[in-house]
Amino acid sequence: MDIYEKLNIKKIINASETYTVLGGSLMDEKTLRAMEAAANAFVDFTELLDKANKRAALLTNNESAFISSGAGACLILAVAAAMIKKEVDKQTGSVFAELLDSLPDTSCITAKEVLVLRGEYLESVPYWKLIKNTGAKVVMVDPVLSDIEKAITEKTAAIVLFPSPLYERNILSCEQILPVIKNRNITTIVDASAQLPPASNLYYYTRKLCADIAIFSGGKHIKGPQCTGLMVGNPEITHISEELASPHERLGRGFKTGKEEIAGLIAALEQFVEEGEEERYQRQEKLLQIIWDDLSVMPKINIKIQKEGRLGTFQPLLLIELPAGKSASECNDYTRSRERPVDIGVYAKEFQMPDNVIFINAYNLQNTDEALEVSCSVKEYLNF
Ligand SMILES: *Cc1c(COP(=O)(O)O)cnc(C)c1O
């Protein structure tokens, strides 16, 4: 009997997304084995973290990397590091330890403003609220180049951008903003937590767009442990983040990452960058085709494969238009209530999709059996 059975919790088939509320993603065998092996010995933790960070930098083709307990933790640490970096650049090195110890009290820090673009997207990605945990002041700026340039002053520590066609709808993209503010002495942070695959995005924002830092969730598409995240890019920021984080008793002490998680994230990253993009895509496409074939016996529903994920990522999605009068959220209420629950993709309102369209994402589907259970659950909902 496993823990879910002991606690009487039903296992859910994930046909929607790498949502944290469903458990993100599942780790592969190799990742689990790496975690188990790591759990079997004591090591010098600082040495492990240091060498794992270097390995992560190499695997992601970045100058530097830092592993923490989630993308959220990375965002907090990167912003905190940005404030400290600018202060240290101004003063002498002797204040470094004091600054590290002081956060989230920012009274001795001059540059404590962090720019965030105004826009409808702020409701879809509420992660910008985490910036305040550092003691920084969030300054909202209109998404116009001249306004952004004007907003950058001596008091600005960083700007945090959220890429993806959805979040950047009606506002400037990070491709448009980053080159313009490159030499303004602030840390540019791109929260690209869910912008994978392709794996090349692991260096796209930092190498191609020259962002100082890009952040990724370890527990989403990388399929690492749920409580891992990765920041990559500028070595000064990753170094300060490391000083702020566990095992040091500072701002990031609560974001503890254990040796098992560190081992798991490295193993997952190795597999993620190793798997061919086409291979990854086709694995999902095949499962979606099985669902499509099984559903095509029903009249009156339109099905198509969309070539990219909801946030513009390189993955296929099956879009299913349910008959008039049916709704995606009602469908999911039904499929979730079954003996073998299935979580079907329901578009949030900001996607501006019709109410009766569901999406099926095969990223987290484990096998043909699960794929058939997905189509079966939709057929049941439609009384077919
Ligand atoms: C999921 C997500 C996060 C949080 O990631 P965790 O690894 O769960 O902390 C942060 N930002 C964005 C844009 C995300 O999609």
mmCIF file of C-alpha atoms and ligand atoms in Angstrom:
data_model
loop_
_atom_site.group_PDB
_atom_site.id
_atom_site.type_symbol
_atom_site.label_atom_id
_atom_site.label_comp_id
_atom_site.label_asym_id
_atom_site.label_seq_id
_atom_site.Cartn_x
_atom_site.Cartn_y
_atom_site.Cartn_z
ATOM 1 C CA MET A 1 0.000 0.000 0.000
ATOM 2 C CA ASP A 2 1.490 3.363 -0.975
ATOM 3 C CA ILE A 3 1.054 6.657 0.859
ATOM 4 C CA TYR A 4 -1.859 7.744 -1.349
ATOM 5 C CA GLU A 5 -3.744 4.531 -0.661
ATOM 6 C CA LYS A 6 -2.989 4.781 3.056
ATOM 7 C CA LEU A 7 -4.375 8.295 3.179
ATOM 8 C CA ASN A 8 -7.266 7.377 0.885
ATOM 9 C CA ILE A 9 -6.291 9.826 -1.852
ATOM 10 C CA LYS A 10 -7.219 9.092 -5.475
ATOM 11 C CA LYS A 11 -4.464 9.256 -8.088
ATOM 12 C CA ILE A 12 -5.200 11.678 -10.914
ATOM 13 C CA ILE A 13 -4.277 11.257 -14.569
ATOM 14 C CA ASN A 14 -2.718 14.549 -15.611
ATOM 15 C CA ALA A 15 -3.870 15.509 -19.118
ATOM 16 C CA SER A 16 -3.625 19.250 -18.459
ATOM 17 C CA GLU A 17 -0.387 20.884 -17.316
ATOM 18 C CA THR A 18 2.594 20.728 -15.000
ATOM 19 C CA TYR A 19 0.430 22.452 -12.385
ATOM 20 C CA THR A 20 1.924 22.560 -8.892
ATOM 21 C CA VAL A 21 -1.544 21.810 -7.473
ATOM 22 C CA LEU A 22 -1.505 18.434 -9.261
ATOM 23 C CA GLY A 23 2.090 17.654 -8.312
ATOM 24 C CA GLY A 24 3.904 19.247 -11.276
ATOM 25 C CA SER A 25 5.417 16.323 -13.135
ATOM 26 C CA LEU A 26 6.658 12.791 -12.454
ATOM 27 C CA MET A 27 10.326 11.952 -12.130
ATOM 28 C CA ASP A 28 11.894 9.329 -14.398
ATOM 29 C CA GLU A 29 13.470 6.133 -13.071
ATOM 30 C CA LYS A 30 17.001 7.502 -13.437
ATOM 31 C CA THR A 31 16.116 10.590 -11.423
ATOM 32 C CA LEU A 32 14.558 8.522 -8.645
ATOM 33 C CA ARG A 33 17.604 6.282 -8.564
ATOM 34 C CA ALA A 34 19.919 9.299 -8.332
ATOM 35 C CA MET A 35 17.912 10.577 -5.367
ATOM 36 C CA GLU A 36 18.002 7.211 -3.673
ATOM 37 C CA ALA A 37 21.758 6.962 -4.131
ATOM 38 C CA ALA A 38 22.210 10.481 -2.751
ATOM 39 C CA ALA A 39 20.151 9.531 0.299
ATOM 40 C CA ASN A 40 22.623 6.761 1.123
ATOM 41 C CA ALA A 41 25.630 8.807 2.171
ATOM 42 C CA PHE A 42 26.800 11.912 3.992
ATOM 43 C CA VAL A 43 28.769 14.455 2.028
ATOM 44 C CA ASP A 44 30.062 17.965 2.539
ATOM 45 C CA PHE A 45 26.889 19.823 1.578
ATOM 46 C CA THR A 46 28.581 23.021 0.437
ATOM 47 C CA GLU A 47 30.894 21.041 -1.819
ATOM 48 C CA LEU A 48 27.910 19.161 -3.277
ATOM 49 C CA LEU A 49 25.932 22.344 -3.936
ATOM 50 C CA ASP A 50 28.952 24.057 -5.459
ATOM 51 C CA LYS A 51 29.800 21.189 -7.789
ATOM 52 C CA ALA A 52 26.150 20.560 -8.700
ATOM 53 C CA ASN A 53 25.737 24.250 -9.573
ATOM 54 C CA LYS A 54 28.763 24.050 -11.857
ATOM 55 C CA ARG A 55 27.351 20.921 -13.472
ATOM 56 C CA ALA A 56 23.990 22.667 -13.963
ATOM 57 C CA ALA A 57 25.752 25.610 -15.616
ATOM 58 C CA LEU A 58 27.526 23.242 -17.996
ATOM 59 C CA LEU A 59 24.364 21.260 -18.793
ATOM 60 C CA THR A 60 22.379 24.412 -19.527
ATOM 61 C CA ASN A 61 25.196 26.144 -21.439
ATOM 62 C CA ASN A 62 25.381 29.058 -19.001
ATOM 63 C CA GLU A 63 28.248 30.844 -17.312
ATOM 64 C CA SER A 64 26.850 30.046 -13.898
ATOM 65 C CA ALA A 65 23.882 28.386 -12.213
ATOM 66 C CA PHE A 66 22.339 28.032 -8.786
ATOM 67 C CA ILE A 67 19.898 25.385 -7.578
ATOM 68 C CA SER A 68 17.240 26.271 -5.022
ATOM 69 C CA SER A 69 13.952 24.876 -3.762
ATOM 70 C CA GLY A 70 11.784 26.196 -6.597
ATOM 71 C CA ALA A 71 11.495 28.879 -9.235
ATOM 72 C CA GLY A 72 9.713 30.992 -6.636
ATOM 73 C CA ALA A 73 12.714 30.702 -4.322
ATOM 74 C CA CYS A 74 15.035 31.594 -7.223
ATOM 75 C CA LEU A 75 13.014 34.726 -7.968
ATOM 76 C CA ILE A 76 13.242 35.885 -4.359
ATOM 77 C CA LEU A 77 16.965 35.137 -4.142
ATOM 78 C CA ALA A 78 17.798 36.746 -7.495
ATOM 79 C CA VAL A 79 15.995 39.966 -6.555
ATOM 80 C CA ALA A 80 17.693 40.016 -3.148
ATOM 81 C CA ALA A 81 21.061 39.398 -4.806
ATOM 82 C CA ALA A 82 20.419 42.219 -7.279
ATOM 83 C CA MET A 83 19.896 44.713 -4.429
ATOM 84 C CA ILE A 84 23.037 43.555 -2.647
ATOM 85 C CA LYS A 85 25.123 43.542 -5.824
ATOM 86 C CA LYS A 86 24.332 47.159 -6.621
ATOM 87 C CA GLU A 87 25.045 48.241 -3.034
ATOM 88 C CA VAL A 88 28.342 46.345 -2.880
ATOM 89 C CA ASP A 89 29.420 47.809 -6.241
ATOM 90 C CA LYS A 90 29.006 51.251 -4.653
ATOM 91 C CA GLN A 91 30.582 50.573 -1.259
ATOM 92 C CA THR A 92 33.636 48.680 -0.130
ATOM 93 C CA GLY A 93 33.597 44.889 0.145
ATOM 94 C CA SER A 94 33.627 44.921 3.952
ATOM 95 C CA VAL A 95 29.884 45.568 4.152
ATOM 96 C CA PHE A 96 29.021 42.427 2.176
ATOM 97 C CA ALA A 97 28.337 40.173 5.177
ATOM 98 C CA GLU A 98 26.262 42.878 6.870
ATOM 99 C CA LEU A 99 24.149 43.314 3.768
ATOM 100 C CA LEU A 100 23.611 39.565 3.455
ATOM 101 C CA ASP A 101 22.466 39.408 7.065
ATOM 102 C CA SER A 102 20.207 42.451 6.854
ATOM 103 C CA LEU A 103 17.550 41.310 4.368
ATOM 104 C CA PRO A 104 14.551 41.592 4.311
ATOM 105 C CA ASP A 105 15.368 44.828 6.160
ATOM 106 C CA THR A 106 16.418 47.112 3.306
ATOM 107 C CA SER A 107 16.970 50.290 5.315
ATOM 108 C CA CYS A 108 20.703 50.309 4.516
ATOM 109 C CA ILE A 109 20.173 49.650 0.808
ATOM 110 C CA THR A 110 19.825 52.518 -1.682
ATOM 111 C CA ALA A 111 18.703 50.583 -4.748
ATOM 112 C CA LYS A 112 15.667 48.675 -3.561
ATOM 113 C CA GLU A 113 13.211 49.297 -6.384
ATOM 114 C CA VAL A 114 12.291 46.438 -8.698
ATOM 115 C CA LEU A 115 10.477 47.229 -11.928
ATOM 116 C CA VAL A 116 7.560 45.126 -13.110
ATOM 117 C CA LEU A 117 5.567 45.905 -16.247
ATOM 118 C CA ARG A 118 1.933 46.857 -15.835
ATOM 119 C CA GLY A 119 -0.462 44.614 -17.752
ATOM 120 C CA GLU A 120 -3.334 42.174 -17.636
ATOM 121 C CA TYR A 121 -0.835 39.340 -17.388
ATOM 122 C CA LEU A 122 -0.107 40.194 -13.741
ATOM 123 C CA GLU A 123 -3.190 38.226 -12.742
ATOM 124 C CA SER A 124 -2.083 35.152 -14.716
ATOM 125 C CA VAL A 125 1.395 35.116 -13.152
ATOM 126 C CA PRO A 126 1.017 36.366 -9.612
ATOM 127 C CA TYR A 127 4.611 35.331 -8.876
ATOM 128 C CA TRP A 128 5.720 38.998 -9.079
ATOM 129 C CA LYS A 129 4.218 39.348 -5.592
ATOM 130 C CA LEU A 130 7.099 37.244 -4.250
ATOM 131 C CA ILE A 131 9.487 40.125 -4.979
ATOM 132 C CA LYS A 132 8.164 41.887 -1.871
ATOM 133 C CA ASN A 133 9.441 39.060 0.366
ATOM 134 C CA THR A 134 12.946 40.478 -0.047
ATOM 135 C CA GLY A 135 12.056 43.910 1.338
ATOM 136 C CA ALA A 136 12.283 45.357 -2.186
ATOM 137 C CA LYS A 137 9.736 47.853 -3.424
ATOM 138 C CA VAL A 138 7.817 46.781 -6.532
ATOM 139 C CA VAL A 139 7.493 49.702 -8.947
ATOM 140 C CA MET A 140 4.900 49.222 -11.677
ATOM 141 C CA VAL A 141 5.852 50.784 -14.978
ATOM 142 C CA ASP A 142 3.839 51.216 -18.168
ATOM 143 C CA PRO A 143 5.070 48.771 -20.806
ATOM 144 C CA VAL A 144 6.467 51.457 -23.109
ATOM 145 C CA LEU A 145 10.204 51.716 -23.814
ATOM 146 C CA SER A 146 10.486 55.410 -22.930
ATOM 147 C CA ASP A 147 8.678 54.846 -19.611
ATOM 148 C CA ILE A 148 10.864 51.861 -18.753
ATOM 149 C CA GLU A 149 14.025 53.823 -19.535
ATOM 150 C CA LYS A 150 12.811 56.755 -17.433
ATOM 151 C CA ALA A 151 11.895 54.478 -14.524
ATOM 152 C CA ILE A 152 15.456 53.161 -14.243
ATOM 153 C CA THR A 153 17.307 55.312 -11.695
ATOM 154 C CA GLU A 154 19.985 54.999 -9.012
ATOM 155 C CA LYS A 155 17.282 53.439 -6.840
ATOM 156 C CA THR A 156 16.532 50.595 -9.264
ATOM 157 C CA ALA A 157 18.004 47.210 -8.454
ATOM 158 C CA ALA A 158 16.320 45.025 -11.042
ATOM 159 C CA ILE A 159 13.571 44.465 -13.569
ATOM 160 C CA VAL A 160 11.604 41.211 -13.622
ATOM 161 C CA LEU A 161 10.075 40.075 -16.924
ATOM 162 C CA PHE A 162 7.681 37.203 -17.620
ATOM 163 C CA PRO A 163 8.075 35.874 -21.179
ATOM 164 C CA SER A 164 5.496 33.969 -23.263
ATOM 165 C CA PRO A 165 3.079 35.042 -25.987
ATOM 166 C CA LEU A 166 0.243 35.067 -23.437
ATOM 167 C CA TYR A 167 1.937 37.210 -20.787
ATOM 168 C CA GLU A 168 3.401 39.530 -23.416
ATOM 169 C CA ARG A 169 0.124 40.049 -25.262
ATOM 170 C CA ASN A 170 -0.489 43.778 -25.773
ATOM 171 C CA ILE A 171 2.784 44.699 -24.076
ATOM 172 C CA LEU A 172 6.443 44.705 -25.107
ATOM 173 C CA SER A 173 8.256 41.370 -25.238
ATOM 174 C CA CYS A 174 11.525 40.668 -23.464
ATOM 175 C CA GLU A 175 13.139 40.541 -26.938
ATOM 176 C CA GLN A 176 12.158 44.178 -27.381
ATOM 177 C CA ILE A 177 13.045 45.356 -23.878
ATOM 178 C CA LEU A 178 16.270 43.589 -22.937
ATOM 179 C CA PRO A 179 18.596 45.030 -25.650
ATOM 180 C CA VAL A 180 17.502 48.572 -24.800
ATOM 181 C CA ILE A 181 18.235 48.363 -21.065
ATOM 182 C CA LYS A 182 21.337 46.207 -21.299
ATOM 183 C CA ASN A 183 23.829 48.764 -19.970
ATOM 184 C CA ARG A 184 21.731 50.475 -17.335
ATOM 185 C CA ASN A 185 23.408 48.956 -14.262
ATOM 186 C CA ILE A 186 20.392 46.962 -13.114
ATOM 187 C CA THR A 187 19.935 43.201 -12.941
ATOM 188 C CA THR A 188 17.590 41.926 -15.637
ATOM 189 C CA ILE A 189 15.674 38.866 -14.453
ATOM 190 C CA VAL A 190 13.536 36.713 -16.728
ATOM 191 C CA ASP A 191 11.139 34.346 -14.965
ATOM 192 C CA ALA A 192 10.928 31.626 -17.626
ATOM 193 C CA SER A 193 9.813 28.933 -15.167
ATOM 194 C CA ALA A 194 7.406 27.217 -17.538
ATOM 195 C CA GLN A 195 9.012 28.205 -20.883
ATOM 196 C CA LEU A 196 10.279 24.707 -21.693
ATOM 197 C CA PRO A 197 10.742 22.838 -23.996
ATOM 198 C CA PRO A 198 12.749 23.510 -26.141
ATOM 199 C CA ALA A 199 15.753 22.860 -23.928
ATOM 200 C CA SER A 200 17.598 25.630 -25.788
ATOM 201 C CA ASN A 201 15.488 28.100 -23.780
ATOM 202 C CA LEU A 202 17.733 27.173 -20.853
ATOM 203 C CA TYR A 203 20.304 29.513 -22.446
ATOM 204 C CA TYR A 204 18.194 31.536 -24.878
ATOM 205 C CA TYR A 205 17.315 34.335 -22.453
ATOM 206 C CA THR A 206 20.804 34.647 -20.998
ATOM 207 C CA ARG A 207 23.004 33.993 -24.049
ATOM 208 C CA LYS A 208 20.813 35.328 -26.878
ATOM 209 C CA LEU A 209 18.895 38.096 -25.127
ATOM 210 C CA CYS A 210 21.648 38.951 -22.626
ATOM 211 C CA ALA A 211 19.382 38.776 -19.576
ATOM 212 C CA ASP A 212 21.467 38.630 -16.395
ATOM 213 C CA ILE A 213 19.369 35.851 -14.935
ATOM 214 C CA ALA A 214 16.801 33.350 -16.237
ATOM 215 C CA ILE A 215 14.765 31.218 -13.848
ATOM 216 C CA PHE A 216 13.301 27.752 -14.442
ATOM 217 C CA SER A 217 11.173 25.460 -12.347
ATOM 218 C CA GLY A 218 12.825 22.096 -11.656
ATOM 219 C CA GLY A 219 9.530 20.380 -10.950
ATOM 220 C CA LYS A 220 7.746 21.260 -14.185
ATOM 221 C CA HIS A 221 9.040 20.299 -17.650
ATOM 222 C CA ILE A 222 12.523 19.337 -16.468
ATOM 223 C CA LYS A 223 10.821 16.605 -14.405
ATOM 224 C CA GLY A 224 13.095 17.067 -11.438
ATOM 225 C CA PRO A 225 11.983 16.973 -7.806
ATOM 226 C CA GLN A 226 8.959 19.188 -7.136
ATOM 227 C CA CYS A 227 10.866 21.334 -4.689
ATOM 228 C CA THR A 228 13.681 22.417 -6.996
ATOM 229 C CA GLY A 229 14.306 25.455 -9.148
ATOM 230 C CA LEU A 230 17.193 26.765 -11.158
ATOM 231 C CA MET A 231 18.595 30.204 -11.839
ATOM 232 C CA VAL A 232 21.197 30.631 -14.557
ATOM 233 C CA GLY A 233 23.354 33.433 -15.893
ATOM 234 C CA ASN A 234 25.405 36.097 -14.134
ATOM 235 C CA PRO A 235 27.937 34.528 -11.714
ATOM 236 C CA GLU A 236 27.826 37.513 -9.342
ATOM 237 C CA ILE A 237 24.075 37.052 -8.836
ATOM 238 C CA THR A 238 24.253 33.278 -8.463
ATOM 239 C CA HIS A 239 27.133 33.683 -5.989
ATOM 240 C CA ILE A 240 25.248 36.197 -3.818
ATOM 241 C CA SER A 241 22.135 34.000 -4.026
ATOM 242 C CA GLU A 242 24.174 31.092 -2.748
ATOM 243 C CA GLU A 243 25.390 33.204 0.179
ATOM 244 C CA LEU A 244 21.797 34.145 1.009
ATOM 245 C CA ALA A 245 20.424 30.614 0.781
ATOM 246 C CA SER A 246 20.439 27.519 2.976
ATOM 247 C CA PRO A 247 22.611 26.328 4.725
ATOM 248 C CA HIS A 248 23.353 29.979 5.687
ATOM 249 C CA GLU A 249 20.976 31.422 8.278
ATOM 250 C CA ARG A 250 19.817 34.237 6.051
ATOM 251 C CA LEU A 251 16.858 35.256 3.876
ATOM 252 C CA GLY A 252 16.918 31.989 1.931
ATOM 253 C CA ARG A 253 17.333 29.571 4.839
ATOM 254 C CA GLY A 254 13.706 28.522 4.468
ATOM 255 C CA PHE A 255 14.323 27.458 0.867
ATOM 256 C CA LYS A 256 16.266 24.407 1.891
ATOM 257 C CA THR A 257 17.264 22.031 -0.885
ATOM 258 C CA GLY A 258 18.470 18.633 0.295
ATOM 259 C CA LYS A 259 21.195 16.485 -1.181
ATOM 260 C CA GLU A 260 18.541 14.173 -2.638
ATOM 261 C CA GLU A 261 16.776 17.015 -4.468
ATOM 262 C CA ILE A 262 20.054 18.386 -5.778
ATOM 263 C CA ALA A 263 20.997 14.941 -7.117
ATOM 264 C CA GLY A 264 17.510 14.533 -8.589
ATOM 265 C CA LEU A 265 17.566 17.862 -10.378
ATOM 266 C CA ILE A 266 20.956 17.170 -11.939
ATOM 267 C CA ALA A 267 19.827 13.718 -13.126
ATOM 268 C CA ALA A 268 16.589 15.176 -14.531
ATOM 269 C CA LEU A 269 18.467 18.006 -16.275
ATOM 270 C CA GLU A 270 20.833 15.496 -17.872
ATOM 271 C CA GLN A 271 17.897 13.592 -19.318
ATOM 272 C CA PHE A 272 16.035 16.747 -20.325
ATOM 273 C CA VAL A 273 18.907 18.172 -22.362
ATOM 274 C CA GLU A 274 19.795 14.760 -23.757
ATOM 275 C CA GLU A 275 16.357 13.871 -25.132
ATOM 276 C CA GLY A 276 16.004 15.063 -28.727
ATOM 277 C CA GLU A 277 13.403 17.787 -29.232
ATOM 278 C CA GLU A 278 11.732 15.856 -32.061
ATOM 279 C CA GLU A 279 11.712 12.673 -30.010
ATOM 280 C CA ARG A 280 10.104 14.482 -27.078
ATOM 281 C CA TYR A 281 7.542 16.107 -29.380
ATOM 282 C CA GLN A 282 6.667 12.843 -31.145
ATOM 283 C CA ARG A 283 6.235 10.951 -27.882
ATOM 284 C CA GLN A 284 3.495 13.424 -26.978
ATOM 285 C CA GLU A 285 2.032 13.557 -30.467
ATOM 286 C CA LYS A 286 1.602 9.766 -30.510
ATOM 287 C CA LEU A 287 -0.371 9.789 -27.280
ATOM 288 C CA LEU A 288 -2.532 12.652 -28.536
ATOM 289 C CA GLN A 289 -3.209 10.726 -31.747
ATOM 290 C CA ILE A 290 -4.444 7.752 -29.697
ATOM 291 C CA ILE A 291 -6.869 10.045 -27.886
ATOM 292 C CA TRP A 292 -7.960 11.653 -31.142
ATOM 293 C CA ASP A 293 -8.571 8.278 -32.816
ATOM 294 C CA ASP A 294 -10.585 7.074 -29.861
ATOM 295 C CA LEU A 295 -12.722 10.243 -29.827
ATOM 296 C CA SER A 296 -13.256 10.410 -33.577
ATOM 297 C CA VAL A 297 -16.059 7.848 -33.337
ATOM 298 C CA MET A 298 -18.190 10.629 -31.920
ATOM 299 C CA PRO A 299 -20.071 12.923 -34.244
ATOM 300 C CA LYS A 300 -20.286 16.677 -33.634
ATOM 301 C CA ILE A 301 -16.958 17.335 -32.037
ATOM 302 C CA ASN A 302 -14.121 19.152 -33.711
ATOM 303 C CA ILE A 303 -10.609 18.051 -32.897
ATOM 304 C CA LYS A 304 -7.256 19.421 -34.004
ATOM 305 C CA ILE A 305 -3.653 19.297 -32.991
ATOM 306 C CA GLN A 306 -2.108 22.650 -32.180
ATOM 307 C CA LYS A 307 1.602 22.811 -32.925
ATOM 308 C CA GLU A 308 2.576 24.653 -29.751
ATOM 309 C CA GLY A 309 1.806 24.723 -26.055
ATOM 310 C CA ARG A 310 -0.420 27.295 -24.381
ATOM 311 C CA LEU A 311 2.562 29.476 -23.508
ATOM 312 C CA GLY A 312 4.233 29.096 -26.918
ATOM 313 C CA THR A 313 6.403 26.138 -25.887
ATOM 314 C CA PHE A 314 7.519 23.378 -28.282
ATOM 315 C CA GLN A 315 4.895 20.754 -27.549
ATOM 316 C CA PRO A 316 1.702 19.631 -29.258
ATOM 317 C CA LEU A 317 -1.747 20.132 -27.763
ATOM 318 C CA LEU A 318 -4.990 18.446 -28.705
ATOM 319 C CA LEU A 319 -7.808 20.985 -28.889
ATOM 320 C CA ILE A 320 -11.280 19.525 -28.600
ATOM 321 C CA GLU A 321 -14.379 21.564 -29.282
ATOM 322 C CA LEU A 322 -17.226 20.023 -27.301
ATOM 323 C CA PRO A 323 -20.779 20.225 -28.703
ATOM 324 C CA ALA A 324 -22.642 23.500 -28.118
ATOM 325 C CA GLY A 325 -24.017 23.786 -24.606
ATOM 326 C CA LYS A 326 -21.164 21.789 -23.077
ATOM 327 C CA SER A 327 -18.409 23.521 -21.161
ATOM 328 C CA ALA A 328 -14.767 22.772 -20.489
ATOM 329 C CA SER A 329 -15.021 23.398 -16.752
ATOM 330 C CA GLU A 330 -18.129 21.195 -16.450
ATOM 331 C CA CYS A 331 -16.278 18.497 -18.385
ATOM 332 C CA ASN A 332 -13.341 18.688 -15.995
ATOM 333 C CA ASP A 333 -15.663 18.652 -12.954
ATOM 334 C CA TYR A 334 -17.007 15.383 -14.318
ATOM 335 C CA THR A 335 -13.681 13.785 -15.286
ATOM 336 C CA ARG A 336 -12.186 14.725 -11.917
ATOM 337 C CA SER A 337 -15.106 13.130 -10.056
ATOM 338 C CA ARG A 338 -14.707 9.701 -11.681
ATOM 339 C CA GLU A 339 -13.413 6.634 -9.889
ATOM 340 C CA ARG A 340 -10.220 7.117 -11.918
ATOM 341 C CA PRO A 341 -9.973 10.913 -12.036
ATOM 342 C CA VAL A 342 -8.599 12.716 -15.077
ATOM 343 C CA ASP A 343 -7.567 16.379 -15.103
ATOM 344 C CA ILE A 344 -8.549 17.809 -18.486
ATOM 345 C CA GLY A 345 -7.131 21.098 -19.760
ATOM 346 C CA VAL A 346 -9.436 24.041 -19.104
ATOM 347 C CA TYR A 347 -8.322 27.401 -20.486
ATOM 348 C CA ALA A 348 -8.260 30.243 -17.960
ATOM 349 C CA LYS A 349 -10.309 33.218 -19.111
ATOM 350 C CA GLU A 350 -7.264 35.275 -20.140
ATOM 351 C CA PHE A 351 -6.668 32.857 -23.035
ATOM 352 C CA GLN A 352 -9.944 34.138 -24.522
ATOM 353 C CA MET A 353 -10.937 30.699 -25.769
ATOM 354 C CA PRO A 354 -14.569 29.585 -26.212
ATOM 355 C CA ASP A 355 -16.071 27.944 -23.085
ATOM 356 C CA ASN A 356 -16.541 24.614 -24.855
ATOM 357 C CA VAL A 357 -12.921 24.060 -25.883
ATOM 358 C CA ILE A 358 -10.744 21.733 -23.815
ATOM 359 C CA PHE A 359 -7.068 21.084 -24.313
ATOM 360 C CA ILE A 360 -5.212 17.820 -23.787
ATOM 361 C CA ASN A 361 -1.522 18.007 -23.004
ATOM 362 C CA ALA A 362 0.377 14.717 -23.207
ATOM 363 C CA TYR A 363 3.520 15.943 -21.423
ATOM 364 C CA ASN A 364 2.501 14.216 -18.193
ATOM 365 C CA LEU A 365 0.674 11.226 -19.676
ATOM 366 C CA GLN A 366 2.612 8.096 -18.807
ATOM 367 C CA ASN A 367 1.401 5.541 -21.365
ATOM 368 C CA THR A 368 -1.283 4.418 -23.824
ATOM 369 C CA ASP A 369 -3.499 3.187 -21.011
ATOM 370 C CA GLU A 370 -3.624 6.670 -19.502
ATOM 371 C CA ALA A 371 -4.240 8.224 -22.915
ATOM 372 C CA LEU A 372 -7.231 5.912 -23.476
ATOM 373 C CA GLU A 373 -8.550 6.726 -20.010
ATOM 374 C CA VAL A 374 -8.499 10.411 -21.017
ATOM 375 C CA SER A 375 -10.592 9.848 -24.149
ATOM 376 C CA CYS A 376 -12.856 7.479 -22.232
ATOM 377 C CA SER A 377 -13.532 10.136 -19.585
ATOM 378 C CA VAL A 378 -14.463 12.721 -22.229
ATOM 379 C CA LYS A 379 -16.768 10.233 -23.945
ATOM 380 C CA GLU A 380 -18.440 9.481 -20.633
ATOM 381 C CA TYR A 381 -19.012 13.181 -20.031
ATOM 382 C CA LEU A 382 -20.680 13.403 -23.447
ATOM 383 C CA ASN A 383 -22.743 10.273 -22.639
ATOM 384 C CA PHE A 384 -21.308 8.449 -25.581
HETATM 385 C C1 LIG B 1 5.438 27.744 -11.971
HETATM 386 C C2 LIG B 1 5.982 29.114 -12.003
HETATM 387 C C3 LIG B 1 6.700 29.621 -10.922
HETATM 388 C C4 LIG B 1 6.905 28.840 -9.653
HETATM 389 O O1 LIG B 1 7.688 27.718 -9.856
HETATM 390 P P1 LIG B 1 8.050 26.745 -8.622
HETATM 391 O O2 LIG B 1 9.176 25.925 -9.100
HETATM 392 O O3 LIG B 1 6.810 25.949 -8.359
HETATM 393 O O4 LIG B 1 8.405 27.606 -7.450
HETATM 394 C C5 LIG B 1 7.205 30.893 -11.019
HETATM 395 N N1 LIG B 1 7.018 31.647 -12.123
HETATM 396 C C6 LIG B 1 6.336 31.202 -13.195
HETATM 397 C C7 LIG B 1 6.184 32.072 -14.396
HETATM 398 C C8 LIG B 1 5.789 29.910 -13.178
HETATM 399 O O5 LIG B 1 5.122 29.452 -14.241
#
